[in-house]
Amino acid sequence: MAKSSCCSCLNSMFLISSILFSSYLIWCEAEGNPAVVNGLSYSFYSESCPKLESIVIKHLRNVFKQAHWQAPALLVIFFHDCFVQGCDGSLLLDGNPGERDHPLNRGISSKAVQTIDELREVVHNQCGRIVSCADITVLAARDAVFLSGGPYFNVPLGRQDSLNFSIEETNNLPLPYNITDVTLKTFESKNLDVTDVVALSGAHTIGRAHCHTFYNRVFPQDPTMDKTLAKLLNSTCPTTYSRNTFRLDFRTPKTFDNKYYINLMNHQGLFTSDQDLFKDKRTKGLVEAFALNQTFFFHKFIHAFVKMSQLDVLTQNQGEIRAKCNLINDERSMVKSIVDEIVQLPN
């Protein structure tokens, strides 16, 4: 009798999950691709630099053979650049201080930043100075997904590089300690909706995180956390100041797949912002749908990635094509933060 009841329960759960997935699939098919903003195009370099994308992916294949950890590092650079005054390469600029010096960007890898400039050098040597560091950052992030086992997809290009950066806007980056309500409001300010948030969070299927980003769940111990994971985190991070790291994806940390969502369903999410997606009623159904079907997750991730890659872009004559990704072209000018620049008016 107990066995029959158990089977009935499982069948009901499967039916509910199937209905949830079907409804999301219908929504997915009706949605289409994000509109391309003015100035960008999927064929922007088709004549001026036709081998651009093959140049980038070939270089990254070699980089990842020696240091696959750079794949998630390049994704982080993409997200943190686009979230602050748009996808304009402002994060790459040196400053005193610059965006990379902000505490919320202390996890940005200097070697991955260097990889983007190395890509810029290879591309400029073959095509001339016509491809922006902002475009190269987007392509590097896209290829980081693909070369880690994720989907390959096209991205619109034609961005120009910024002439400045913003430390003030860096304060608005999403935090790993946030609950879903705060996370959704943060992304909403960038016109990214609930589905975009859950899909983009799936980028945490690759990479590692430092102890201070999740120690709030280690001490005091989050009672909802999977016991095996809790034990591992306790031994890895004896204090919040530990320099150790832990994998973001408990199951397949080097593969871009949907296991991140399965982790959440098993209470094995690392960040508060991750695990709370399975708790909040606005996001829980999407977590379940992505866990059930990787193809569906990939589709929604692509849509959100392309959408995010077009945030507040500079095109045509709104910026420049940098000769080096960390410096604006005018050597006589000092790179200043928008918020720190003081305009002195005459008396």
mmCIF file of C-alpha atoms in Angstrom:
data_model
loop_
_atom_site.group_PDB
_atom_site.id
_atom_site.type_symbol
_atom_site.label_atom_id
_atom_site.label_comp_id
_atom_site.label_asym_id
_atom_site.label_seq_id
_atom_site.Cartn_x
_atom_site.Cartn_y
_atom_site.Cartn_z
ATOM 1 C CA MET A 1 0.000 0.000 0.000
ATOM 2 C CA ALA A 2 2.843 2.344 0.939
ATOM 3 C CA LYS A 3 4.631 1.494 -2.304
ATOM 4 C CA SER A 4 1.490 2.256 -4.346
ATOM 5 C CA SER A 5 1.093 5.593 -2.549
ATOM 6 C CA CYS A 6 4.728 6.468 -3.218
ATOM 7 C CA CYS A 7 4.392 5.688 -6.944
ATOM 8 C CA SER A 8 1.256 7.778 -7.134
ATOM 9 C CA CYS A 9 3.104 10.682 -5.527
ATOM 10 C CA LEU A 10 5.996 10.399 -7.973
ATOM 11 C CA ASN A 11 3.616 10.246 -10.931
ATOM 12 C CA SER A 12 1.865 13.392 -9.696
ATOM 13 C CA MET A 13 5.172 15.212 -9.334
ATOM 14 C CA PHE A 14 6.189 14.174 -12.855
ATOM 15 C CA LEU A 15 2.842 15.336 -14.262
ATOM 16 C CA ILE A 16 3.149 18.728 -12.544
ATOM 17 C CA SER A 17 6.731 19.128 -13.773
ATOM 18 C CA SER A 18 5.673 18.191 -17.323
ATOM 19 C CA ILE A 19 2.887 20.779 -17.263
ATOM 20 C CA LEU A 20 5.304 23.415 -15.968
ATOM 21 C CA PHE A 21 7.830 22.596 -18.675
ATOM 22 C CA SER A 22 5.190 22.578 -21.433
ATOM 23 C CA SER A 23 3.931 26.013 -20.432
ATOM 24 C CA TYR A 24 7.452 27.423 -20.413
ATOM 25 C CA LEU A 25 8.186 25.798 -23.796
ATOM 26 C CA ILE A 26 5.155 27.445 -25.392
ATOM 27 C CA TRP A 27 6.283 30.784 -23.938
ATOM 28 C CA CYS A 28 9.808 30.148 -25.219
ATOM 29 C CA GLU A 29 8.673 29.445 -28.797
ATOM 30 C CA ALA A 30 6.468 32.532 -28.884
ATOM 31 C CA GLU A 31 9.151 34.833 -27.552
ATOM 32 C CA GLY A 32 11.674 34.869 -30.402
ATOM 33 C CA ASN A 33 15.135 36.425 -30.356
ATOM 34 C CA PRO A 34 15.954 39.757 -28.693
ATOM 35 C CA ALA A 35 15.773 42.768 -30.981
ATOM 36 C CA VAL A 36 19.132 44.054 -32.207
ATOM 37 C CA VAL A 37 19.813 47.618 -31.057
ATOM 38 C CA ASN A 38 20.649 50.327 -33.573
ATOM 39 C CA GLY A 39 24.282 50.255 -34.624
ATOM 40 C CA LEU A 40 24.849 46.543 -33.956
ATOM 41 C CA SER A 41 24.572 43.715 -36.463
ATOM 42 C CA TYR A 42 25.118 39.959 -36.654
ATOM 43 C CA SER A 43 27.200 40.593 -39.783
ATOM 44 C CA PHE A 44 29.020 43.735 -38.670
ATOM 45 C CA TYR A 45 32.526 42.456 -39.517
ATOM 46 C CA SER A 46 31.562 40.132 -42.384
ATOM 47 C CA GLU A 47 33.557 42.220 -44.881
ATOM 48 C CA SER A 48 36.074 44.129 -42.741
ATOM 49 C CA CYS A 49 37.203 41.183 -40.581
ATOM 50 C CA PRO A 50 35.505 37.999 -41.852
ATOM 51 C CA LYS A 51 37.725 35.647 -39.825
ATOM 52 C CA LEU A 52 37.216 37.507 -36.524
ATOM 53 C CA GLU A 53 35.252 34.823 -34.701
ATOM 54 C CA SER A 54 37.508 31.986 -35.839
ATOM 55 C CA ILE A 55 40.551 33.992 -34.686
ATOM 56 C CA VAL A 56 39.050 34.470 -31.219
ATOM 57 C CA ILE A 57 37.921 30.894 -30.683
ATOM 58 C CA LYS A 58 41.214 29.443 -31.955
ATOM 59 C CA HIS A 59 43.179 31.571 -29.498
ATOM 60 C CA LEU A 60 40.878 30.668 -26.610
ATOM 61 C CA ARG A 61 41.125 26.953 -27.356
ATOM 62 C CA ASN A 62 44.855 27.237 -26.749
ATOM 63 C CA VAL A 63 44.379 29.322 -23.616
ATOM 64 C CA PHE A 64 41.866 26.892 -22.097
ATOM 65 C CA LYS A 65 44.108 23.889 -22.778
ATOM 66 C CA GLN A 66 46.539 25.354 -20.270
ATOM 67 C CA ALA A 67 44.107 27.213 -18.014
ATOM 68 C CA HIS A 68 40.457 26.230 -18.321
ATOM 69 C CA TRP A 69 39.694 28.309 -15.222
ATOM 70 C CA GLN A 70 39.876 31.334 -17.516
ATOM 71 C CA ALA A 71 36.547 30.339 -19.100
ATOM 72 C CA PRO A 72 34.452 31.311 -16.057
ATOM 73 C CA ALA A 73 36.809 34.253 -15.436
ATOM 74 C CA LEU A 74 35.989 35.661 -18.885
ATOM 75 C CA LEU A 75 32.279 35.216 -18.207
ATOM 76 C CA VAL A 76 32.622 37.215 -14.983
ATOM 77 C CA ILE A 77 34.376 40.033 -16.874
ATOM 78 C CA PHE A 78 31.512 40.108 -19.398
ATOM 79 C CA PHE A 79 28.807 40.284 -16.726
ATOM 80 C CA HIS A 80 30.583 42.857 -14.579
ATOM 81 C CA ASP A 81 31.434 45.037 -17.578
ATOM 82 C CA CYS A 82 27.910 45.028 -18.994
ATOM 83 C CA PHE A 83 26.283 45.685 -15.625
ATOM 84 C CA VAL A 84 28.246 48.921 -15.148
ATOM 85 C CA GLN A 85 27.337 51.639 -17.705
ATOM 86 C CA GLY A 86 26.776 48.995 -20.378
ATOM 87 C CA CYS A 87 28.899 46.624 -22.477
ATOM 88 C CA ASP A 88 31.583 49.156 -23.313
ATOM 89 C CA GLY A 89 34.843 47.691 -22.012
ATOM 90 C CA SER A 90 34.971 50.189 -19.136
ATOM 91 C CA LEU A 91 35.971 47.403 -16.734
ATOM 92 C CA LEU A 92 39.178 46.878 -18.729
ATOM 93 C CA LEU A 93 40.413 50.448 -18.249
ATOM 94 C CA ASP A 94 43.217 51.163 -15.803
ATOM 95 C CA GLY A 95 42.408 53.837 -13.254
ATOM 96 C CA ASN A 96 43.538 55.230 -9.949
ATOM 97 C CA PRO A 97 41.256 53.731 -8.889
ATOM 98 C CA GLY A 98 39.306 52.104 -11.713
ATOM 99 C CA GLU A 99 36.323 49.737 -11.795
ATOM 100 C CA ARG A 100 38.568 46.708 -11.239
ATOM 101 C CA ASP A 101 39.849 48.266 -8.005
ATOM 102 C CA HIS A 102 36.356 48.331 -6.487
ATOM 103 C CA PRO A 103 35.858 45.740 -3.679
ATOM 104 C CA LEU A 104 33.007 44.108 -5.620
ATOM 105 C CA ASN A 105 35.445 43.442 -8.473
ATOM 106 C CA ARG A 106 38.277 41.976 -6.438
ATOM 107 C CA GLY A 107 37.511 38.555 -7.943
ATOM 108 C CA ILE A 108 38.259 39.795 -11.477
ATOM 109 C CA SER A 109 41.232 37.864 -12.855
ATOM 110 C CA SER A 110 44.085 40.047 -14.120
ATOM 111 C CA LYS A 111 45.217 37.145 -16.318
ATOM 112 C CA ALA A 112 41.797 36.932 -17.960
ATOM 113 C CA VAL A 113 41.880 40.704 -18.540
ATOM 114 C CA GLN A 114 45.278 40.175 -20.158
ATOM 115 C CA THR A 115 43.811 37.424 -22.354
ATOM 116 C CA ILE A 116 41.265 39.896 -23.744
ATOM 117 C CA ASP A 117 44.042 42.314 -24.665
ATOM 118 C CA GLU A 118 46.023 39.464 -26.227
ATOM 119 C CA LEU A 119 42.962 38.679 -28.332
ATOM 120 C CA ARG A 120 42.760 42.354 -29.284
ATOM 121 C CA GLU A 121 46.387 42.277 -30.425
ATOM 122 C CA VAL A 122 45.909 39.151 -32.556
ATOM 123 C CA VAL A 123 42.726 40.523 -34.126
ATOM 124 C CA HIS A 124 44.216 43.969 -34.809
ATOM 125 C CA ASN A 125 47.311 42.421 -36.355
ATOM 126 C CA GLN A 126 45.133 40.554 -38.860
ATOM 127 C CA CYS A 127 42.316 43.030 -39.453
ATOM 128 C CA GLY A 128 43.596 46.419 -38.350
ATOM 129 C CA ARG A 129 42.221 48.480 -35.494
ATOM 130 C CA ILE A 130 38.559 48.058 -36.337
ATOM 131 C CA VAL A 131 37.337 45.644 -33.631
ATOM 132 C CA SER A 132 36.597 47.046 -30.171
ATOM 133 C CA CYS A 133 37.677 45.553 -26.859
ATOM 134 C CA ALA A 134 33.976 45.589 -25.917
ATOM 135 C CA ASP A 135 33.145 43.281 -28.842
ATOM 136 C CA ILE A 136 36.094 41.024 -28.047
ATOM 137 C CA THR A 137 34.892 40.753 -24.432
ATOM 138 C CA VAL A 138 31.462 39.588 -25.626
ATOM 139 C CA LEU A 139 32.955 37.079 -28.067
ATOM 140 C CA ALA A 140 35.331 35.722 -25.410
ATOM 141 C CA ALA A 141 32.448 35.162 -23.003
ATOM 142 C CA ARG A 142 30.334 33.472 -25.685
ATOM 143 C CA ASP A 143 33.215 31.166 -26.600
ATOM 144 C CA ALA A 144 33.906 30.447 -22.910
ATOM 145 C CA VAL A 145 30.391 28.999 -22.739
ATOM 146 C CA PHE A 146 30.784 26.958 -25.932
ATOM 147 C CA LEU A 147 34.271 25.624 -25.172
ATOM 148 C CA SER A 148 33.030 24.493 -21.753
ATOM 149 C CA GLY A 149 30.340 22.289 -23.293
ATOM 150 C CA GLY A 150 27.578 24.863 -23.648
ATOM 151 C CA PRO A 151 25.709 26.036 -26.764
ATOM 152 C CA TYR A 152 27.231 27.958 -29.642
ATOM 153 C CA PHE A 153 25.239 31.004 -30.703
ATOM 154 C CA ASN A 154 25.649 34.212 -32.673
ATOM 155 C CA VAL A 155 25.945 37.608 -31.022
ATOM 156 C CA PRO A 156 25.392 41.042 -32.571
ATOM 157 C CA LEU A 157 28.591 43.097 -32.904
ATOM 158 C CA GLY A 158 29.611 46.683 -33.583
ATOM 159 C CA ARG A 159 30.181 48.056 -30.077
ATOM 160 C CA GLN A 160 32.658 50.832 -29.448
ATOM 161 C CA ASP A 161 34.823 51.264 -26.365
ATOM 162 C CA SER A 162 34.043 53.819 -23.689
ATOM 163 C CA LEU A 163 36.166 56.864 -22.915
ATOM 164 C CA ASN A 164 35.568 56.572 -19.182
ATOM 165 C CA PHE A 165 34.461 54.266 -16.392
ATOM 166 C CA SER A 166 32.169 54.536 -13.386
ATOM 167 C CA ILE A 167 33.087 53.519 -9.862
ATOM 168 C CA GLU A 168 29.719 54.722 -8.572
ATOM 169 C CA GLU A 169 27.757 52.347 -10.835
ATOM 170 C CA THR A 170 29.990 49.478 -9.707
ATOM 171 C CA ASN A 171 28.198 49.717 -6.347
ATOM 172 C CA ASN A 172 25.084 48.374 -8.098
ATOM 173 C CA LEU A 173 26.559 44.988 -9.070
ATOM 174 C CA PRO A 174 24.464 41.991 -7.920
ATOM 175 C CA LEU A 175 25.695 40.481 -4.654
ATOM 176 C CA PRO A 176 26.010 36.763 -3.829
ATOM 177 C CA TYR A 177 24.452 37.402 -0.399
ATOM 178 C CA ASN A 178 21.202 38.797 -1.842
ATOM 179 C CA ILE A 179 17.844 37.075 -1.569
ATOM 180 C CA THR A 180 15.842 36.710 -4.786
ATOM 181 C CA ASP A 181 13.685 39.774 -4.212
ATOM 182 C CA VAL A 182 16.759 42.009 -4.142
ATOM 183 C CA THR A 183 18.351 40.174 -7.086
ATOM 184 C CA LEU A 184 15.250 40.603 -9.249
ATOM 185 C CA LYS A 185 15.065 44.331 -8.488
ATOM 186 C CA THR A 186 18.757 44.742 -9.329
ATOM 187 C CA PHE A 187 18.332 43.054 -12.722
ATOM 188 C CA GLU A 188 15.029 44.807 -13.371
ATOM 189 C CA SER A 189 16.921 48.111 -13.346
ATOM 190 C CA LYS A 190 18.725 46.771 -16.442
ATOM 191 C CA ASN A 191 15.467 45.652 -18.123
ATOM 192 C CA LEU A 192 16.269 41.996 -17.439
ATOM 193 C CA ASP A 193 13.235 39.979 -16.339
ATOM 194 C CA VAL A 194 12.710 36.982 -14.055
ATOM 195 C CA THR A 195 13.504 34.438 -16.767
ATOM 196 C CA ASP A 196 16.685 36.325 -17.668
ATOM 197 C CA VAL A 197 17.795 36.285 -14.023
ATOM 198 C CA VAL A 198 17.326 32.547 -13.560
ATOM 199 C CA ALA A 199 18.929 31.741 -16.925
ATOM 200 C CA LEU A 200 21.952 34.019 -16.417
ATOM 201 C CA SER A 201 22.440 32.592 -12.930
ATOM 202 C CA GLY A 202 23.066 29.292 -14.683
ATOM 203 C CA ALA A 203 26.496 30.643 -15.634
ATOM 204 C CA HIS A 204 27.414 29.525 -12.102
ATOM 205 C CA THR A 205 27.572 26.018 -13.523
ATOM 206 C CA ILE A 206 31.302 26.638 -14.089
ATOM 207 C CA GLY A 207 33.957 28.286 -11.956
ATOM 208 C CA ARG A 208 34.925 28.670 -8.325
ATOM 209 C CA ALA A 209 34.213 31.208 -5.587
ATOM 210 C CA HIS A 210 36.237 32.580 -2.681
ATOM 211 C CA CYS A 211 35.147 31.856 0.865
ATOM 212 C CA HIS A 212 34.025 35.404 1.683
ATOM 213 C CA THR A 213 31.317 35.236 -1.017
ATOM 214 C CA PHE A 214 29.418 32.397 0.677
ATOM 215 C CA TYR A 215 30.711 32.338 4.259
ATOM 216 C CA ASN A 216 27.405 33.836 5.433
ATOM 217 C CA ARG A 217 25.934 30.359 4.787
ATOM 218 C CA VAL A 218 28.786 28.553 6.555
ATOM 219 C CA PHE A 219 28.740 30.509 9.805
ATOM 220 C CA PRO A 220 26.166 30.477 11.148
ATOM 221 C CA GLN A 221 25.367 27.228 9.385
ATOM 222 C CA ASP A 222 22.437 27.474 6.964
ATOM 223 C CA PRO A 223 20.117 24.699 8.238
ATOM 224 C CA THR A 224 18.626 24.180 4.763
ATOM 225 C CA MET A 225 21.996 23.365 3.163
ATOM 226 C CA ASP A 226 22.776 19.818 2.099
ATOM 227 C CA LYS A 227 24.778 18.203 4.921
ATOM 228 C CA THR A 228 27.515 16.841 2.658
ATOM 229 C CA LEU A 229 28.059 20.254 1.095
ATOM 230 C CA ALA A 230 27.994 21.926 4.517
ATOM 231 C CA LYS A 231 30.733 19.618 5.782
ATOM 232 C CA LEU A 232 32.925 20.317 2.746
ATOM 233 C CA LEU A 233 32.475 24.072 3.060
ATOM 234 C CA ASN A 234 33.326 24.010 6.754
ATOM 235 C CA SER A 235 36.615 22.257 6.069
ATOM 236 C CA THR A 236 37.429 24.465 3.066
ATOM 237 C CA CYS A 237 36.600 27.778 4.704
ATOM 238 C CA PRO A 238 37.552 27.850 8.409
ATOM 239 C CA THR A 239 37.129 31.663 8.340
ATOM 240 C CA THR A 240 35.685 34.247 5.977
ATOM 241 C CA TYR A 241 39.240 35.473 5.355
ATOM 242 C CA SER A 242 40.447 32.132 4.021
ATOM 243 C CA ARG A 243 41.965 32.413 0.539
ATOM 244 C CA ASN A 244 40.581 29.014 -0.437
ATOM 245 C CA THR A 245 37.954 28.570 -3.133
ATOM 246 C CA PHE A 246 35.120 26.124 -3.736
ATOM 247 C CA ARG A 247 33.434 25.009 -6.959
ATOM 248 C CA LEU A 248 30.195 26.786 -7.843
ATOM 249 C CA ASP A 249 28.696 23.628 -9.323
ATOM 250 C CA PHE A 250 28.769 20.716 -6.886
ATOM 251 C CA ARG A 251 28.484 18.138 -9.690
ATOM 252 C CA THR A 252 30.217 19.211 -12.928
ATOM 253 C CA PRO A 253 32.296 22.327 -12.135
ATOM 254 C CA LYS A 254 34.086 22.464 -15.495
ATOM 255 C CA THR A 255 31.128 21.741 -17.769
ATOM 256 C CA PHE A 256 28.526 24.266 -18.882
ATOM 257 C CA ASP A 257 25.316 22.285 -18.339
ATOM 258 C CA ASN A 258 22.091 22.368 -16.334
ATOM 259 C CA LYS A 259 23.471 20.611 -13.244
ATOM 260 C CA TYR A 260 23.493 23.957 -11.426
ATOM 261 C CA TYR A 261 19.692 23.800 -11.251
ATOM 262 C CA ILE A 262 19.743 20.186 -10.074
ATOM 263 C CA ASN A 263 22.091 21.356 -7.327
ATOM 264 C CA LEU A 264 19.556 23.970 -6.244
ATOM 265 C CA MET A 265 16.795 21.364 -6.076
ATOM 266 C CA ASN A 266 19.064 19.307 -3.812
ATOM 267 C CA HIS A 267 19.902 22.316 -1.598
ATOM 268 C CA GLN A 268 23.464 22.339 -2.910
ATOM 269 C CA GLY A 269 23.611 25.914 -4.195
ATOM 270 C CA LEU A 270 26.656 27.850 -3.043
ATOM 271 C CA PHE A 271 25.546 31.483 -2.860
ATOM 272 C CA THR A 272 22.477 32.775 -1.063
ATOM 273 C CA SER A 273 21.457 34.366 -4.379
ATOM 274 C CA ASP A 274 21.644 30.925 -6.014
ATOM 275 C CA GLN A 275 19.833 28.759 -3.480
ATOM 276 C CA ASP A 276 17.088 31.317 -2.852
ATOM 277 C CA LEU A 277 15.982 30.948 -6.494
ATOM 278 C CA PHE A 278 14.546 27.560 -5.525
ATOM 279 C CA LYS A 279 12.742 29.098 -2.567
ATOM 280 C CA ASP A 280 11.073 32.106 -4.180
ATOM 281 C CA LYS A 281 7.778 31.259 -5.892
ATOM 282 C CA ARG A 282 8.584 33.586 -8.816
ATOM 283 C CA THR A 283 11.710 31.629 -9.753
ATOM 284 C CA LYS A 284 11.226 28.109 -8.411
ATOM 285 C CA GLY A 285 9.266 26.884 -11.443
ATOM 286 C CA LEU A 286 12.005 28.055 -13.801
ATOM 287 C CA VAL A 287 14.669 26.292 -11.727
ATOM 288 C CA GLU A 288 12.661 23.064 -12.014
ATOM 289 C CA ALA A 289 12.066 23.551 -15.744
ATOM 290 C CA PHE A 290 15.769 24.136 -16.454
ATOM 291 C CA ALA A 291 16.736 21.156 -14.293
ATOM 292 C CA LEU A 292 14.353 18.955 -16.274
ATOM 293 C CA ASN A 293 15.496 20.059 -19.718
ATOM 294 C CA GLN A 294 18.980 21.308 -20.582
ATOM 295 C CA THR A 295 17.971 22.343 -24.108
ATOM 296 C CA PHE A 296 15.335 24.647 -22.684
ATOM 297 C CA PHE A 297 17.913 26.166 -20.320
ATOM 298 C CA PHE A 298 20.354 26.709 -23.175
ATOM 299 C CA HIS A 299 17.671 28.458 -25.228
ATOM 300 C CA LYS A 300 16.783 30.839 -22.417
ATOM 301 C CA PHE A 301 20.423 31.435 -21.521
ATOM 302 C CA ILE A 302 21.223 32.430 -25.121
ATOM 303 C CA HIS A 303 18.276 34.817 -25.162
ATOM 304 C CA ALA A 304 19.328 36.438 -21.868
ATOM 305 C CA PHE A 305 23.016 36.597 -22.868
ATOM 306 C CA VAL A 306 22.277 38.353 -26.177
ATOM 307 C CA LYS A 307 19.882 40.695 -24.402
ATOM 308 C CA MET A 308 22.463 41.567 -21.745
ATOM 309 C CA SER A 309 25.248 41.967 -24.326
ATOM 310 C CA GLN A 310 23.357 44.926 -25.790
ATOM 311 C CA LEU A 311 22.945 46.917 -22.571
ATOM 312 C CA ASP A 312 23.693 50.624 -23.120
ATOM 313 C CA VAL A 313 26.171 49.935 -25.911
ATOM 314 C CA LEU A 314 28.153 52.663 -27.638
ATOM 315 C CA THR A 315 28.027 52.552 -31.447
ATOM 316 C CA GLN A 316 29.176 54.547 -34.471
ATOM 317 C CA ASN A 317 30.855 57.736 -33.128
ATOM 318 C CA GLN A 318 29.792 57.400 -29.491
ATOM 319 C CA GLY A 319 33.087 55.854 -28.375
ATOM 320 C CA GLU A 320 36.341 54.651 -29.900
ATOM 321 C CA ILE A 321 38.265 51.525 -30.897
ATOM 322 C CA ARG A 322 41.057 51.278 -28.324
ATOM 323 C CA ALA A 323 44.591 50.466 -29.437
ATOM 324 C CA LYS A 324 45.087 48.831 -26.033
ATOM 325 C CA CYS A 325 42.159 47.602 -23.966
ATOM 326 C CA ASN A 326 43.354 49.137 -20.696
ATOM 327 C CA LEU A 327 43.905 52.670 -22.050
ATOM 328 C CA ILE A 328 41.919 55.235 -23.966
ATOM 329 C CA ASN A 329 43.626 56.303 -27.176
ATOM 330 C CA ASP A 330 44.359 59.925 -26.260
ATOM 331 C CA GLU A 331 47.590 59.586 -24.265
ATOM 332 C CA ARG A 332 47.403 63.190 -23.126
ATOM 333 C CA SER A 333 44.133 62.535 -21.299
ATOM 334 C CA MET A 334 43.806 60.997 -17.886
ATOM 335 C CA VAL A 335 41.108 58.346 -17.477
ATOM 336 C CA LYS A 336 38.751 59.601 -14.817
ATOM 337 C CA SER A 337 35.689 58.180 -13.154
ATOM 338 C CA ILE A 338 32.514 59.989 -14.140
ATOM 339 C CA VAL A 339 31.629 60.559 -10.508
ATOM 340 C CA ASP A 340 35.060 61.892 -9.596
ATOM 341 C CA GLU A 341 35.401 64.330 -12.485
ATOM 342 C CA ILE A 342 35.056 67.892 -11.263
ATOM 343 C CA VAL A 343 34.142 70.655 -13.666
ATOM 344 C CA GLN A 344 35.387 73.973 -12.346
ATOM 345 C CA LEU A 345 33.219 76.872 -13.399
ATOM 346 C CA PRO A 346 34.694 80.414 -13.713
ATOM 347 C CA ASN A 347 33.891 82.857 -10.930
#
